[in-house]
mmCIF file of C-alpha atoms in Angstrom:
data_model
loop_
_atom_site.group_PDB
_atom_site.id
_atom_site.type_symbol
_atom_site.label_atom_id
_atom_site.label_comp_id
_atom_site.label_asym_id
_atom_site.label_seq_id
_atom_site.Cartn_x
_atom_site.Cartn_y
_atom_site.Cartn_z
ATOM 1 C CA UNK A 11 0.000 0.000 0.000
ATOM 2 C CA UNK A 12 1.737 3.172 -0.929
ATOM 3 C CA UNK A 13 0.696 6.459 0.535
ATOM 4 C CA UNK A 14 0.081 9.481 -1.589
ATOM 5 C CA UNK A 15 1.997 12.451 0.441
ATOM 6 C CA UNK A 16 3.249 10.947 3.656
ATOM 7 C CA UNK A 17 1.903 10.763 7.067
ATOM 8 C CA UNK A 18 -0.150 13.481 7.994
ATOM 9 C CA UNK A 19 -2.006 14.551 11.150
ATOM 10 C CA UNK A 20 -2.328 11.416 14.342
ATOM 11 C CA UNK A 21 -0.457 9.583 11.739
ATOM 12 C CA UNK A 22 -2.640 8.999 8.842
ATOM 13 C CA UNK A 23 -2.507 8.117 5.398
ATOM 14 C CA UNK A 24 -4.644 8.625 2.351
ATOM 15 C CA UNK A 25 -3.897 5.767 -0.134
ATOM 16 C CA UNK A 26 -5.547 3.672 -3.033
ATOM 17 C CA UNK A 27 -8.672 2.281 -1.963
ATOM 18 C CA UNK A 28 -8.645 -1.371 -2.408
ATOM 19 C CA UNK A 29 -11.325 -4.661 -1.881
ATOM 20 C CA UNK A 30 -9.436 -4.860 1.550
ATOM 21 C CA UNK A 31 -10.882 -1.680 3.071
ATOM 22 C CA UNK A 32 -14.706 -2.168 2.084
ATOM 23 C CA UNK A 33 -15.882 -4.396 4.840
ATOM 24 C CA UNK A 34 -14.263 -0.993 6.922
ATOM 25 C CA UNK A 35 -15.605 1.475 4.792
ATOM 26 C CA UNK A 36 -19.429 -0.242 4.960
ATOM 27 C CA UNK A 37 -19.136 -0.539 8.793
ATOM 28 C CA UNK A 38 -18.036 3.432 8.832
ATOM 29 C CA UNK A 39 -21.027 4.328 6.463
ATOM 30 C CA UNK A 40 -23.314 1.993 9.002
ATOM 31 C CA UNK A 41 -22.523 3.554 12.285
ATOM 32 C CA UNK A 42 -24.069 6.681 10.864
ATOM 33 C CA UNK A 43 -21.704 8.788 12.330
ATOM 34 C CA UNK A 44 -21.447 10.841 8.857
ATOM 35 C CA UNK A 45 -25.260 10.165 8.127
ATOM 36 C CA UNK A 46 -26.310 14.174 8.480
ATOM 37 C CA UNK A 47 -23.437 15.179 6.118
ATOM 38 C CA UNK A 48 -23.101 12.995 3.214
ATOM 39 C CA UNK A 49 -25.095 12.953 -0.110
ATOM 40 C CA UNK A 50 -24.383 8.993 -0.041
ATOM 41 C CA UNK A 51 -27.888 6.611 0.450
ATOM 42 C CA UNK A 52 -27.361 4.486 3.073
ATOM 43 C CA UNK A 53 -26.807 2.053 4.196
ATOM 44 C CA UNK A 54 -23.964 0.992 1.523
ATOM 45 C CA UNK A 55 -23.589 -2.586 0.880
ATOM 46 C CA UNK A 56 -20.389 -4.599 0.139
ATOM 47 C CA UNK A 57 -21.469 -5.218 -3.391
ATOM 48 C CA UNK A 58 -22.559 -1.225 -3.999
ATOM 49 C CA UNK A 59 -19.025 -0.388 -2.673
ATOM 50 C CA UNK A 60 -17.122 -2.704 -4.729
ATOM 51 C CA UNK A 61 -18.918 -1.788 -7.950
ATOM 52 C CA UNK A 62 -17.832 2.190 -7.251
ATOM 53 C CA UNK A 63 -14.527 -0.091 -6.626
ATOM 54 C CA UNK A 64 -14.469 -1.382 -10.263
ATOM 55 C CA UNK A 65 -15.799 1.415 -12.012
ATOM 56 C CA UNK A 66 -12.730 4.202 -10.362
ATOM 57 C CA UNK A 67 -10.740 1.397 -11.702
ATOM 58 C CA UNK A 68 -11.785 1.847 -15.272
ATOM 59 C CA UNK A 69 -11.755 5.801 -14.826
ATOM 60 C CA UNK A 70 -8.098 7.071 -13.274
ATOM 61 C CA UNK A 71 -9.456 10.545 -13.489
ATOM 62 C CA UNK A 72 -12.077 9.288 -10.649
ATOM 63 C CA UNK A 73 -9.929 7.594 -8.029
ATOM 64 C CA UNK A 74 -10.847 6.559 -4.879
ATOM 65 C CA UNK A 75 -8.893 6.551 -1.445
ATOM 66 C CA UNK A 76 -9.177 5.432 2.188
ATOM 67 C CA UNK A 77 -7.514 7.276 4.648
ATOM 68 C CA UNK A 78 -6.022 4.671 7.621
ATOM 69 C CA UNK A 79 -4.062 5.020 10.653
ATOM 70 C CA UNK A 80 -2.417 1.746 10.501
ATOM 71 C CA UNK A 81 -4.022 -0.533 8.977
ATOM 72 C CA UNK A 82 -7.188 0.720 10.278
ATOM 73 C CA UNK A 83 -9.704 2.699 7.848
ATOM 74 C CA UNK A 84 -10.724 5.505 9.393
ATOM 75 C CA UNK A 85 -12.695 7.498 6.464
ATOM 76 C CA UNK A 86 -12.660 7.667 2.710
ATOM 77 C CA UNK A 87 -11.825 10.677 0.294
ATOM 78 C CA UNK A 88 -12.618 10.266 -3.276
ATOM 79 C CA UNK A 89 -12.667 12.791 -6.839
ATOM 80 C CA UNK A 90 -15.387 12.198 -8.802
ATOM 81 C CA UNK A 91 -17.661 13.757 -11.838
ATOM 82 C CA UNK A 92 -18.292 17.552 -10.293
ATOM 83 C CA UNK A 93 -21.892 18.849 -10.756
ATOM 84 C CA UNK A 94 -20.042 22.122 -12.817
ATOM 85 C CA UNK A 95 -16.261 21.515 -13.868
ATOM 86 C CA UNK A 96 -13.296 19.920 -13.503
ATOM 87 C CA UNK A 97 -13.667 17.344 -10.100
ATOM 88 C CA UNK A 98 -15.944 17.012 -7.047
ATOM 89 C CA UNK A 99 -14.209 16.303 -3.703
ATOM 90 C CA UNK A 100 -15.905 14.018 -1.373
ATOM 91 C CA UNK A 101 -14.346 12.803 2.336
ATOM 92 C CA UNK A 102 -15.979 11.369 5.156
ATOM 93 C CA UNK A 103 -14.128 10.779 8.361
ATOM 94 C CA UNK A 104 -15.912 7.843 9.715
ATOM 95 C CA UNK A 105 -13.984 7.323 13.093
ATOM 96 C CA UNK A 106 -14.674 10.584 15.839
ATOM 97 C CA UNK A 107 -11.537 9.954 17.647
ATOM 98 C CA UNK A 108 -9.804 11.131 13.708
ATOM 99 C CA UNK A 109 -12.169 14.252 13.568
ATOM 100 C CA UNK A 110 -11.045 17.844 14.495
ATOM 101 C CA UNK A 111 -7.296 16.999 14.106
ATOM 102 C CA UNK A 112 -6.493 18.376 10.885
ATOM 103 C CA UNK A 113 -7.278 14.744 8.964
ATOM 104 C CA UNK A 114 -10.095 16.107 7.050
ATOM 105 C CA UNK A 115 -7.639 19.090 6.232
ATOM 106 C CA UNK A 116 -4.551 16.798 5.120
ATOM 107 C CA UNK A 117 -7.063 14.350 2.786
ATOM 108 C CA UNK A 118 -8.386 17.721 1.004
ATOM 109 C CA UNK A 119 -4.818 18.525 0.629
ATOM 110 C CA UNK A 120 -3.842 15.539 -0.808
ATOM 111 C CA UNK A 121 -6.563 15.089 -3.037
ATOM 112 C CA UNK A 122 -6.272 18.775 -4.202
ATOM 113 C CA UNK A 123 -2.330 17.825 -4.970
ATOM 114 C CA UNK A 124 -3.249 14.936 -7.035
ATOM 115 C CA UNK A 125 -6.450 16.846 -8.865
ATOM 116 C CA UNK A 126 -3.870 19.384 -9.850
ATOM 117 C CA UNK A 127 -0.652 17.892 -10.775
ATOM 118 C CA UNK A 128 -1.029 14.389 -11.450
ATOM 119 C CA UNK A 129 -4.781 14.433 -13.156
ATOM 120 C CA UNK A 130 -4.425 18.498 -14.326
ATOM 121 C CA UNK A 131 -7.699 19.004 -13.608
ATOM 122 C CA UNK A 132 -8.444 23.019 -13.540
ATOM 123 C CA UNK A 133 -11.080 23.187 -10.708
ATOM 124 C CA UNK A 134 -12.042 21.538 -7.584
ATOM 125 C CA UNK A 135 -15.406 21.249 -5.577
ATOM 126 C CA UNK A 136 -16.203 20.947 -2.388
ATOM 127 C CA UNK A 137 -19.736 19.845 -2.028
ATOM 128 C CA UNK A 138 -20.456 21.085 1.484
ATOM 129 C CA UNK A 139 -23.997 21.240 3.356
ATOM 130 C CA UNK A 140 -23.997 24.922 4.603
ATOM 131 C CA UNK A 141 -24.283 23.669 8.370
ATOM 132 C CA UNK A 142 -21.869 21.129 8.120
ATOM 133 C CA UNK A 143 -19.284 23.771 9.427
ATOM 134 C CA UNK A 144 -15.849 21.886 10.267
ATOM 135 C CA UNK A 145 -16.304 21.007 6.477
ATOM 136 C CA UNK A 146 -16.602 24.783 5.753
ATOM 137 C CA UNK A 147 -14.090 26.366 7.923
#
């Protein structure tokens, strides 16, 4: 597994997402702790997750990534088709103890580093509910 830019904050990682994170990534999604701030339906399923899986594997300009401590997935950052140009940032930090650290603010980082340079995509969104407001600031 190969990290994108380093470690960044409580030692995280955002990296490839592969088959071996989903049964993580469905258990995040089911605890509903991001419930109020994603435009995912829930609950995800294995098979759901795997599909998105396949398909970012068919599209490198839509890759998906898990961001772990260890081995352990603690939320999911992805760039996918925006609703106006260029790429749509998602991230979900599934596990509390990883939230208000700066994690959310190193996987937008990263992701932002590879939309630029690596894909040369021109513009990046942020799809943000207007009270979700650690996602704002």
């Amino acid at each position: 597994m190969t990290d994108i830019l380093g470690e960044g904050p409580l030692g995280v990682r955002v990296v490839p997402r592969t088959l071996r994170h989903l049964p993580a990534i469905q258990a995040g999604f089911d605890s509903g702790v991001v419930a109020s701030t994603t435009v995912y339906h829930l609950p995800r399923s294995i098979s759901v997750l795997s599909a998105a899986l396949m398909q970012s594997k068919r599209r490198p300009d839509r890759p998906l990534y898990s961001i772990v401590a260890g081995q352990r997935v603690v939320g999911i950052c992805s760039l996918r088709a925006p609703i106006f140009a260029g790429a749509e940032l998602t991230i979900a930090i599934f596990d509390t103890n990883f939230r208000g650290a700066g994690v959310g603010s190193f996987a937008v980082r990263t992701l932002c580093e590879i939309a630029f340079r690596k894909l040369r995509v021109g513009r990046v969104e942020l799809g943000v509910y207007p009270d979700n407001t650690p996602a704002v600031t």
